[in-house]
mmCIF file of C-alpha atoms and ligand atoms in Angstrom:
data_model
loop_
_atom_site.group_PDB
_atom_site.id
_atom_site.type_symbol
_atom_site.label_atom_id
_atom_site.label_comp_id
_atom_site.label_asym_id
_atom_site.label_seq_id
_atom_site.Cartn_x
_atom_site.Cartn_y
_atom_site.Cartn_z
ATOM 1 C CA UNK E 1 5.334 -30.036 7.919
ATOM 2 C CA UNK E 2 2.205 -30.115 10.115
ATOM 3 C CA UNK E 3 -0.635 -27.868 9.053
ATOM 4 C CA UNK E 4 -1.982 -25.086 11.261
ATOM 5 C CA UNK E 5 -5.743 -25.028 11.644
ATOM 6 C CA UNK E 6 -7.447 -21.647 12.050
ATOM 7 C CA UNK E 7 -10.601 -19.914 10.905
ATOM 8 C CA UNK E 8 -10.801 -16.980 8.514
ATOM 9 C CA UNK E 9 -14.138 -15.188 8.403
ATOM 10 C CA UNK E 10 -15.634 -18.226 10.156
ATOM 11 C CA UNK E 11 -14.352 -20.736 7.601
ATOM 12 C CA UNK E 12 -11.931 -23.436 8.877
ATOM 13 C CA UNK E 13 -8.683 -23.496 6.886
ATOM 14 C CA UNK E 14 -5.385 -25.337 7.206
ATOM 15 C CA UNK E 15 -2.089 -23.798 6.099
ATOM 16 C CA UNK E 16 1.580 -24.736 6.608
ATOM 17 C CA UNK E 17 3.221 -23.575 9.851
ATOM 18 C CA UNK E 18 5.035 -20.261 9.421
ATOM 19 C CA UNK E 19 2.524 -18.891 6.906
ATOM 20 C CA UNK E 20 1.583 -15.236 7.338
ATOM 21 C CA UNK E 21 -2.055 -14.413 7.986
ATOM 22 C CA UNK E 22 -2.009 -12.446 4.717
ATOM 23 C CA UNK E 23 -0.840 -15.441 2.689
ATOM 24 C CA UNK E 24 -3.270 -17.741 4.504
ATOM 25 C CA UNK E 25 -6.167 -15.428 3.690
ATOM 26 C CA UNK E 26 -5.198 -14.908 0.056
ATOM 27 C CA UNK E 27 -4.486 -18.622 -0.497
ATOM 28 C CA UNK E 28 -8.042 -19.326 0.632
ATOM 29 C CA UNK E 29 -9.653 -16.732 -1.596
ATOM 30 C CA UNK E 30 -10.116 -13.843 0.871
ATOM 31 C CA UNK E 31 -9.348 -10.319 -0.320
ATOM 32 C CA UNK E 32 -6.788 -8.329 1.684
ATOM 33 C CA UNK E 33 -5.452 -5.046 0.236
ATOM 34 C CA UNK E 34 -1.744 -4.199 0.282
ATOM 35 C CA UNK E 35 0.354 -1.373 -1.093
ATOM 36 C CA UNK E 36 3.783 -2.123 0.354
ATOM 37 C CA UNK E 37 3.736 -5.920 0.400
ATOM 38 C CA UNK E 38 6.625 -7.708 -1.234
ATOM 39 C CA UNK E 39 6.454 -11.510 -0.920
ATOM 40 C CA UNK E 40 10.259 -11.676 -0.840
ATOM 41 C CA UNK E 41 10.557 -9.169 2.001
ATOM 42 C CA UNK E 42 7.450 -8.383 4.095
ATOM 43 C CA UNK E 43 7.606 -4.750 5.180
ATOM 44 C CA UNK E 44 4.493 -4.007 7.260
ATOM 45 C CA UNK E 45 4.504 -0.278 6.497
ATOM 46 C CA UNK E 46 1.272 0.619 4.720
ATOM 47 C CA UNK E 47 -0.965 -1.080 7.336
ATOM 48 C CA UNK E 48 -3.728 -1.611 4.771
ATOM 49 C CA UNK E 49 -3.554 -5.360 5.359
ATOM 50 C CA UNK E 50 -4.709 -5.075 8.988
ATOM 51 C CA UNK E 51 -7.122 -7.771 10.140
ATOM 52 C CA UNK E 52 -9.013 -8.473 13.367
ATOM 53 C CA UNK E 53 -7.783 -11.467 15.376
ATOM 54 C CA UNK E 54 -9.828 -12.667 18.349
ATOM 55 C CA UNK E 55 -8.014 -11.935 21.601
ATOM 56 C CA UNK E 56 -5.782 -9.191 20.141
ATOM 57 C CA UNK E 57 -6.562 -5.658 21.224
ATOM 58 C CA UNK E 58 -5.137 -3.934 18.158
ATOM 59 C CA UNK E 59 -5.539 -4.730 14.478
ATOM 60 C CA UNK E 60 -2.264 -6.403 13.439
ATOM 61 C CA UNK E 61 -0.786 -6.111 9.969
ATOM 62 C CA UNK E 62 -1.485 -9.525 8.464
ATOM 63 C CA UNK E 63 1.683 -9.540 6.313
ATOM 64 C CA UNK E 64 3.937 -9.689 9.392
ATOM 65 C CA UNK E 65 1.689 -11.827 11.624
ATOM 66 C CA UNK E 66 2.169 -15.591 11.539
ATOM 67 C CA UNK E 67 -0.742 -17.999 11.853
ATOM 68 C CA UNK E 68 -1.168 -19.979 15.079
ATOM 69 C CA UNK E 69 -3.438 -22.925 15.966
ATOM 70 C CA UNK E 70 -7.046 -21.947 16.664
ATOM 71 C CA UNK E 71 -6.596 -18.344 15.497
ATOM 72 C CA UNK E 72 -9.854 -16.622 14.530
ATOM 73 C CA UNK E 73 -9.273 -14.012 11.831
ATOM 74 C CA UNK E 74 -11.722 -11.505 10.375
ATOM 75 C CA UNK E 75 -10.536 -9.797 7.203
ATOM 76 C CA UNK E 76 -13.424 -7.345 6.712
ATOM 77 C CA UNK E 77 -14.862 -6.583 10.148
ATOM 78 C CA UNK E 78 -16.324 -3.120 10.739
ATOM 79 C CA UNK E 79 -13.175 -2.008 12.611
ATOM 80 C CA UNK E 80 -10.915 -3.349 9.844
ATOM 81 C CA UNK E 81 -12.877 -1.581 7.120
ATOM 82 C CA UNK E 82 -12.848 1.683 9.081
ATOM 83 C CA UNK E 83 -9.083 1.416 9.696
ATOM 84 C CA UNK E 84 -8.448 0.863 5.984
ATOM 85 C CA UNK E 85 -10.695 3.751 5.004
ATOM 86 C CA UNK E 86 -8.846 6.055 7.419
ATOM 87 C CA UNK E 87 -5.450 5.007 6.039
ATOM 88 C CA UNK E 88 -6.667 5.621 2.493
ATOM 89 C CA UNK E 89 -8.133 9.003 3.421
ATOM 90 C CA UNK E 90 -4.776 10.005 4.926
ATOM 91 C CA UNK E 91 -2.963 8.955 1.743
ATOM 92 C CA UNK E 92 -5.453 10.775 -0.456
ATOM 93 C CA UNK E 93 -5.208 13.943 1.645
ATOM 94 C CA UNK E 94 -1.720 14.412 0.193
ATOM 95 C CA UNK E 95 -2.343 13.129 -3.318
ATOM 96 C CA UNK E 96 -2.977 14.977 -6.581
ATOM 97 C CA UNK E 97 -6.221 13.006 -7.317
ATOM 98 C CA UNK E 98 -5.245 13.307 -10.932
ATOM 99 C CA UNK E 99 -6.920 10.090 -12.099
ATOM 100 C CA UNK E 100 -8.434 11.698 -15.214
ATOM 101 C CA UNK E 101 -5.073 12.133 -16.883
ATOM 102 C CA UNK E 102 -2.914 9.702 -14.899
ATOM 103 C CA UNK E 103 -1.180 6.975 -16.905
ATOM 104 C CA UNK E 104 -2.132 4.418 -14.241
ATOM 105 C CA UNK E 105 -5.844 5.144 -14.259
ATOM 106 C CA UNK E 106 -7.522 1.737 -14.347
ATOM 107 C CA UNK E 107 -4.469 -0.125 -13.067
ATOM 108 C CA UNK E 108 -3.778 1.672 -9.792
ATOM 109 C CA UNK E 109 -4.128 -0.059 -6.440
ATOM 110 C CA UNK E 110 -4.746 3.206 -4.581
ATOM 111 C CA UNK E 111 -7.621 3.989 -6.933
ATOM 112 C CA UNK E 112 -9.049 0.455 -6.628
ATOM 113 C CA UNK E 113 -8.897 0.493 -2.838
ATOM 114 C CA UNK E 114 -10.353 4.004 -2.589
ATOM 115 C CA UNK E 115 -13.303 2.763 -4.651
ATOM 116 C CA UNK E 116 -13.741 -0.393 -2.602
ATOM 117 C CA UNK E 117 -13.623 1.415 0.750
ATOM 118 C CA UNK E 118 -15.389 4.581 -0.387
ATOM 119 C CA UNK E 119 -12.454 6.860 0.453
ATOM 120 C CA UNK E 120 -12.736 10.175 -1.376
ATOM 121 C CA UNK E 121 -9.849 12.162 0.068
ATOM 122 C CA UNK E 122 -12.136 14.702 1.697
ATOM 123 C CA UNK E 123 -11.830 13.746 5.361
ATOM 124 C CA UNK E 124 -8.479 15.365 6.206
ATOM 125 C CA UNK E 125 -7.074 18.733 5.221
ATOM 126 C CA UNK E 126 -3.373 19.483 5.188
ATOM 127 C CA UNK E 127 -0.356 20.310 3.085
ATOM 128 C CA UNK E 128 0.188 18.770 -0.328
ATOM 129 C CA UNK E 129 3.515 18.178 -1.972
ATOM 130 C CA UNK E 130 4.277 20.057 -5.164
ATOM 131 C CA UNK E 131 7.316 18.192 -6.437
ATOM 132 C CA UNK E 132 8.350 18.800 -10.051
ATOM 133 C CA UNK E 133 8.067 15.725 -12.289
ATOM 134 C CA UNK E 134 11.414 14.074 -12.949
ATOM 135 C CA UNK E 135 11.756 13.359 -16.676
ATOM 136 C CA UNK E 136 15.540 13.157 -16.659
ATOM 137 C CA UNK E 137 15.547 9.419 -17.389
ATOM 138 C CA UNK E 138 14.745 8.713 -21.055
ATOM 139 C CA UNK E 139 12.464 5.785 -20.191
ATOM 140 C CA UNK E 140 10.984 6.415 -16.747
ATOM 141 C CA UNK E 141 8.798 9.295 -15.542
ATOM 142 C CA UNK E 142 8.732 9.974 -11.795
ATOM 143 C CA UNK E 143 5.935 11.916 -10.153
ATOM 144 C CA UNK E 144 6.603 11.835 -6.440
ATOM 145 C CA UNK E 145 3.370 13.703 -5.719
ATOM 146 C CA UNK E 146 1.650 10.365 -6.401
ATOM 147 C CA UNK E 147 4.079 8.293 -4.313
ATOM 148 C CA UNK E 148 2.538 6.458 -1.356
ATOM 149 C CA UNK E 149 5.943 5.656 0.201
ATOM 150 C CA UNK E 150 5.366 1.926 -0.030
ATOM 151 C CA UNK E 151 9.116 1.380 -0.497
ATOM 152 C CA UNK E 152 8.635 -1.321 -3.139
ATOM 153 C CA UNK E 153 10.915 0.515 -5.569
ATOM 154 C CA UNK E 154 13.612 0.909 -2.904
ATOM 155 C CA UNK E 155 13.632 -2.784 -1.985
ATOM 156 C CA UNK E 156 13.413 -3.860 -5.621
ATOM 157 C CA UNK E 157 16.294 -1.624 -6.695
ATOM 158 C CA UNK E 158 18.328 -3.002 -3.771
ATOM 159 C CA UNK E 159 18.198 -6.379 -5.512
ATOM 160 C CA UNK E 160 19.534 -5.073 -8.813
ATOM 161 C CA UNK E 161 23.166 -6.069 -8.918
ATOM 162 C CA UNK E 162 25.425 -3.199 -7.731
ATOM 163 C CA UNK E 163 22.670 -0.583 -7.907
ATOM 164 C CA UNK E 164 20.842 0.512 -4.741
ATOM 165 C CA UNK E 165 19.965 3.694 -6.538
ATOM 166 C CA UNK E 166 16.938 4.566 -4.392
ATOM 167 C CA UNK E 167 16.312 5.070 -0.701
ATOM 168 C CA UNK E 168 14.073 7.023 1.613
ATOM 169 C CA UNK E 169 15.376 10.527 2.293
ATOM 170 C CA UNK E 170 14.352 13.444 4.532
ATOM 171 C CA UNK E 171 11.925 13.082 7.435
ATOM 172 C CA UNK E 172 8.308 13.348 8.460
ATOM 173 C CA UNK E 173 6.026 15.030 5.914
ATOM 174 C CA UNK E 174 9.038 15.613 3.645
ATOM 175 C CA UNK E 175 10.014 11.942 3.475
ATOM 176 C CA UNK E 176 10.440 10.884 -0.130
ATOM 177 C CA UNK E 177 12.197 8.321 -2.254
ATOM 178 C CA UNK E 178 15.401 9.817 -3.598
ATOM 179 C CA UNK E 179 18.623 8.921 -5.358
ATOM 180 C CA UNK E 180 22.041 9.583 -3.801
ATOM 181 C CA UNK E 181 22.330 13.345 -3.184
ATOM 182 C CA UNK E 182 18.725 13.593 -4.428
ATOM 183 C CA UNK E 183 19.907 14.027 -7.990
ATOM 184 C CA UNK E 184 17.543 13.447 -10.924
ATOM 185 C CA UNK E 185 17.116 9.779 -11.855
ATOM 186 C CA UNK E 186 18.778 10.357 -15.215
ATOM 187 C CA UNK E 187 21.941 11.542 -13.491
ATOM 188 C CA UNK E 188 22.054 8.716 -10.951
ATOM 189 C CA UNK E 189 23.532 5.232 -11.256
ATOM 190 C CA UNK E 190 20.158 3.946 -12.513
ATOM 191 C CA UNK E 191 20.473 1.469 -15.375
ATOM 192 C CA UNK E 192 16.834 1.911 -16.470
ATOM 193 C CA UNK E 193 16.038 -1.746 -15.860
ATOM 194 C CA UNK E 194 12.489 -0.729 -15.000
ATOM 195 C CA UNK E 195 12.060 -3.081 -12.051
ATOM 196 C CA UNK E 196 10.889 -0.172 -9.916
ATOM 197 C CA UNK E 197 8.243 0.800 -12.482
ATOM 198 C CA UNK E 198 7.034 -2.789 -12.657
ATOM 199 C CA UNK E 199 6.369 -2.927 -8.905
ATOM 200 C CA UNK E 200 5.087 0.611 -8.236
ATOM 201 C CA UNK E 201 1.415 0.209 -7.216
ATOM 202 C CA UNK E 202 0.396 3.738 -8.292
ATOM 203 C CA UNK E 203 1.254 6.327 -10.933
ATOM 204 C CA UNK E 204 4.415 7.627 -9.256
ATOM 205 C CA UNK E 205 6.602 5.712 -11.713
ATOM 206 C CA UNK E 206 5.488 5.221 -15.295
ATOM 207 C CA UNK E 207 6.826 4.368 -18.730
ATOM 208 C CA UNK E 208 7.532 7.320 -20.936
ATOM 209 C CA UNK E 209 7.167 5.053 -23.975
ATOM 210 C CA UNK E 210 3.491 4.541 -23.076
ATOM 211 C CA UNK E 211 2.668 8.121 -22.106
ATOM 212 C CA UNK E 212 -0.377 9.394 -23.957
ATOM 213 C CA UNK E 213 -0.649 6.271 -26.118
ATOM 214 C CA UNK E 214 -3.750 4.782 -24.542
ATOM 215 C CA UNK E 215 -5.618 4.043 -21.348
ATOM 216 C CA UNK E 216 -4.557 0.949 -19.413
ATOM 217 C CA UNK E 217 -7.752 -0.895 -20.367
ATOM 218 C CA UNK E 218 -7.111 -0.271 -24.073
ATOM 219 C CA UNK E 219 -3.679 -1.885 -23.922
ATOM 220 C CA UNK E 220 -3.406 -5.680 -24.022
ATOM 221 C CA UNK E 221 -0.312 -7.211 -22.467
ATOM 222 C CA UNK E 222 1.221 -10.272 -24.063
ATOM 223 C CA UNK E 223 3.927 -12.047 -22.026
ATOM 224 C CA UNK E 224 7.151 -12.869 -23.859
ATOM 225 C CA UNK E 225 10.504 -14.282 -22.781
ATOM 226 C CA UNK E 226 13.595 -12.539 -24.095
ATOM 227 C CA UNK E 227 15.837 -14.854 -26.107
ATOM 228 C CA UNK E 228 18.893 -12.577 -26.320
ATOM 229 C CA UNK E 229 20.669 -14.499 -23.532
ATOM 230 C CA UNK E 230 20.161 -17.498 -21.256
ATOM 231 C CA UNK E 231 18.700 -15.421 -18.380
ATOM 232 C CA UNK E 232 15.280 -15.419 -20.042
ATOM 233 C CA UNK E 233 13.929 -12.079 -18.752
ATOM 234 C CA UNK E 234 10.154 -11.720 -18.849
ATOM 235 C CA UNK E 235 8.606 -8.822 -20.740
ATOM 236 C CA UNK E 236 5.164 -7.726 -21.880
ATOM 237 C CA UNK E 237 4.396 -6.683 -25.402
ATOM 238 C CA UNK E 238 1.919 -3.819 -25.031
ATOM 239 C CA UNK E 239 -0.567 -3.931 -27.879
ATOM 240 C CA UNK E 240 -3.150 -1.342 -28.766
ATOM 241 C CA UNK E 241 -5.535 -2.074 -31.628
ATOM 242 C CA UNK E 242 -3.367 -5.099 -32.374
ATOM 243 C CA UNK E 243 -0.137 -3.081 -32.824
ATOM 244 C CA UNK E 244 2.841 -3.318 -30.479
ATOM 245 C CA UNK E 245 3.353 0.132 -28.989
ATOM 246 C CA UNK E 246 5.899 -0.644 -26.254
ATOM 247 C CA UNK E 247 7.815 -3.398 -24.492
ATOM 248 C CA UNK E 248 7.770 -3.262 -20.702
ATOM 249 C CA UNK E 249 9.269 -5.570 -18.053
ATOM 250 C CA UNK E 250 7.036 -7.944 -16.143
ATOM 251 C CA UNK E 251 7.029 -7.672 -12.368
ATOM 252 C CA UNK E 252 10.369 -9.267 -11.474
ATOM 253 C CA UNK E 253 10.408 -12.576 -9.619
ATOM 254 C CA UNK E 254 13.352 -13.972 -7.659
ATOM 255 C CA UNK E 255 16.480 -14.255 -9.761
ATOM 256 C CA UNK E 256 14.906 -12.707 -12.840
ATOM 257 C CA UNK E 257 16.844 -9.744 -14.172
ATOM 258 C CA UNK E 258 15.231 -7.250 -16.516
ATOM 259 C CA UNK E 259 18.045 -5.890 -18.598
ATOM 260 C CA UNK E 260 17.791 -2.792 -20.719
ATOM 261 C CA UNK E 261 19.425 -4.493 -23.672
ATOM 262 C CA UNK E 262 16.657 -7.089 -23.881
ATOM 263 C CA UNK E 263 13.837 -4.580 -23.526
ATOM 264 C CA UNK E 264 15.257 -2.058 -25.950
ATOM 265 C CA UNK E 265 16.316 -4.774 -28.361
ATOM 266 C CA UNK E 266 12.792 -6.144 -28.501
ATOM 267 C CA UNK E 267 11.341 -2.671 -28.701
ATOM 268 C CA UNK E 268 13.503 -1.889 -31.700
ATOM 269 C CA UNK E 269 12.439 -5.101 -33.396
ATOM 270 C CA UNK E 270 8.764 -4.972 -32.540
ATOM 271 C CA UNK E 271 7.434 -1.480 -32.012
ATOM 272 C CA UNK E 272 5.933 -0.578 -35.340
ATOM 273 C CA UNK E 273 5.999 3.154 -34.672
ATOM 274 C CA UNK E 274 9.737 2.828 -34.274
ATOM 275 C CA UNK E 275 10.327 0.993 -37.555
ATOM 276 C CA UNK E 276 12.055 3.789 -39.438
ATOM 277 C CA UNK E 277 13.965 6.507 -37.580
ATOM 278 C CA UNK E 278 14.413 9.667 -39.611
ATOM 279 C CA UNK E 279 17.534 11.790 -39.603
ATOM 280 C CA UNK E 280 17.884 15.195 -41.222
ATOM 281 C CA UNK E 281 20.690 14.964 -43.776
ATOM 282 C CA UNK E 282 21.408 17.593 -46.411
ATOM 283 C CA UNK E 283 18.300 19.539 -45.361
ATOM 284 C CA UNK E 284 15.778 16.712 -45.595
ATOM 285 C CA UNK E 285 14.697 13.807 -43.403
ATOM 286 C CA UNK E 286 15.958 10.418 -44.533
ATOM 287 C CA UNK E 287 15.546 6.941 -43.076
ATOM 288 C CA UNK E 288 18.535 5.767 -41.087
ATOM 289 C CA UNK E 289 19.576 2.818 -38.921
ATOM 290 C CA UNK E 290 18.613 2.634 -35.259
ATOM 291 C CA UNK E 291 22.275 2.301 -34.309
ATOM 292 C CA UNK E 292 23.011 5.658 -35.950
ATOM 293 C CA UNK E 293 19.918 7.352 -34.538
ATOM 294 C CA UNK E 294 20.455 6.113 -30.990
ATOM 295 C CA UNK E 295 24.176 6.796 -31.223
ATOM 296 C CA UNK E 296 23.413 10.398 -32.138
ATOM 297 C CA UNK E 297 21.075 10.840 -29.194
ATOM 298 C CA UNK E 298 23.783 9.456 -26.913
ATOM 299 C CA UNK E 299 21.824 6.424 -25.718
ATOM 300 C CA UNK E 300 24.228 3.873 -27.148
ATOM 301 C CA UNK E 301 27.190 5.809 -25.761
ATOM 302 C CA UNK E 302 25.626 5.857 -22.298
ATOM 303 C CA UNK E 303 24.871 2.119 -22.503
ATOM 304 C CA UNK E 304 28.491 1.463 -23.503
ATOM 305 C CA UNK E 305 29.777 3.594 -20.634
ATOM 306 C CA UNK E 306 27.654 1.563 -18.226
ATOM 307 C CA UNK E 307 28.835 -1.721 -19.728
ATOM 308 C CA UNK E 308 25.324 -2.684 -20.823
ATOM 309 C CA UNK E 309 26.348 -3.446 -24.405
HETATM 310 S S1 SF4 Z 401 -1.741 7.316 -8.911
HETATM 311 FE FE1 SF4 Z 401 -3.732 6.241 -8.916
HETATM 312 S S2 SF4 Z 401 -4.994 7.418 -7.506
HETATM 313 FE FE2 SF4 Z 401 -3.234 8.683 -8.031
HETATM 314 S S3 SF4 Z 401 -3.879 9.970 -9.733
HETATM 315 FE FE3 SF4 Z 401 -2.930 8.129 -10.618
HETATM 316 S S4 SF4 Z 401 -4.646 6.674 -10.945
HETATM 317 FE FE4 SF4 Z 401 -5.354 8.276 -9.547
HETATM 318 S S1 SF4 Z 402 15.215 1.471 -13.157
HETATM 319 FE FE1 SF4 Z 402 16.299 -0.220 -12.100
HETATM 320 S S2 SF4 Z 402 18.273 0.671 -11.470
HETATM 321 FE FE2 SF4 Z 402 16.921 2.393 -12.014
HETATM 322 S S3 SF4 Z 402 16.008 3.013 -10.062
HETATM 323 FE FE3 SF4 Z 402 14.593 1.542 -11.019
HETATM 324 S S4 SF4 Z 402 15.164 -0.476 -10.173
HETATM 325 FE FE4 SF4 Z 402 16.861 0.938 -9.756
HETATM 326 S S1 SF4 Z 403 7.654 5.498 -6.200
HETATM 327 FE FE1 SF4 Z 403 6.048 3.906 -6.293
HETATM 328 S S2 SF4 Z 403 7.087 2.026 -5.588
HETATM 329 FE FE2 SF4 Z 403 8.361 3.757 -4.955
HETATM 330 S S3 SF4 Z 403 7.745 4.217 -2.864
HETATM 331 FE FE3 SF4 Z 403 6.569 5.554 -4.243
HETATM 332 S S4 SF4 Z 403 4.664 4.455 -4.637
HETATM 333 FE FE4 SF4 Z 403 6.097 2.966 -3.794
#
C-alpha cells in the first residue's frame, strides 16, 4: 500500500494510507495524550488527543482523523496545549483529587496529564459527585467519583462473551457508567474477569486484592501466561519486596480472554499471604483447604452457578 507523506511538528514522515493522525504521531515518537482511546474501536470522546492541522479551523481529535498527503500537523502548539489544559481542568473540577490515598497514584493517566499540562483543578467551580463506593464485587472496587467517562470499560465489557454488563446511564452531569438497572456490580451479570479494571485509565476501578498493600511504584509486575487451558490468558504477578501479593490481568488484546479461573487459580498457587486459610473449628483456628474456605464464603458456589468451573 502506498505511503502517505505528511509532516508532524515540521518533521517529514511517511505512514500507510488509512492511518489515524494519532497513530502516525505515536509511531514517529510524538507524545499525544488520550483517556478514551481504544485501538480496536476509536471513540473520539475525551478530546485530549486534539492536534492542530494547517488549513483546519478547529482542533480535530487525532484518533478519528485520517492522514492525508501533505498534511501539516502540530501536536503541541499553543492552542493545542491550552485546549488540553481546559479539558483537564473541566475533568478535575468534578474529581475528588484524592491522589494521596488513591490506589492508582503513580499509575494514573489523569494525574500524569494534569502534571504535564499544569492543570490543578482550580479554574472551574461547580457540583461534585458524591457517589458511594461500590464494594459489592469481591475483587473489584468501583469509585465512580473518579470516573472520567472514557467508556473504555463499557467497550471492553461489550467484548466479553455474553456479558455487556456496563453501559452509560442517565444524562448530562448525572451521566455515569452503570450496570443493568444500576444494581451493584456484585449483583450484576459481571463475571469478575477484570478486563474493565485493566483498561481503566484512572482510579475509578481498582483491585481489592491490592488495596492498601503498596504504592504502584513499589509493586513490580512480572508478565506470565496462564497454562490452565489453551487460551493462554496474560496475567501480571504483582511483587512487592520480592513476594507475590496479587495476580492481575494484563490489558486485554484482541481475542485474549481473561478468565477468573486462571487468575484465581494462579493467585491461590502463588500469593504467599494466601498460603494457609484458617477456619475456626471447635473454637480454634485451624488450617484448611482453599476449596473448603472458598466454598464456605460462597465464591466457589457462585463460580459454579455461572459455569466458570
Ligand atoms: S484517579 Fe488519578 S487523579 Fe484521581 S485521585 Fe486517583 S490518582 Fe489522583
Ligand atoms: S469484570 Fe469483566 S464482566 Fe465484569 S464488568 Fe468488568 S469487563 Fe464486564
Ligand atoms: S470506570 Fe474507568 S474505564 Fe470506565 S468510564 Fe470510568 S474512567 Fe473510563
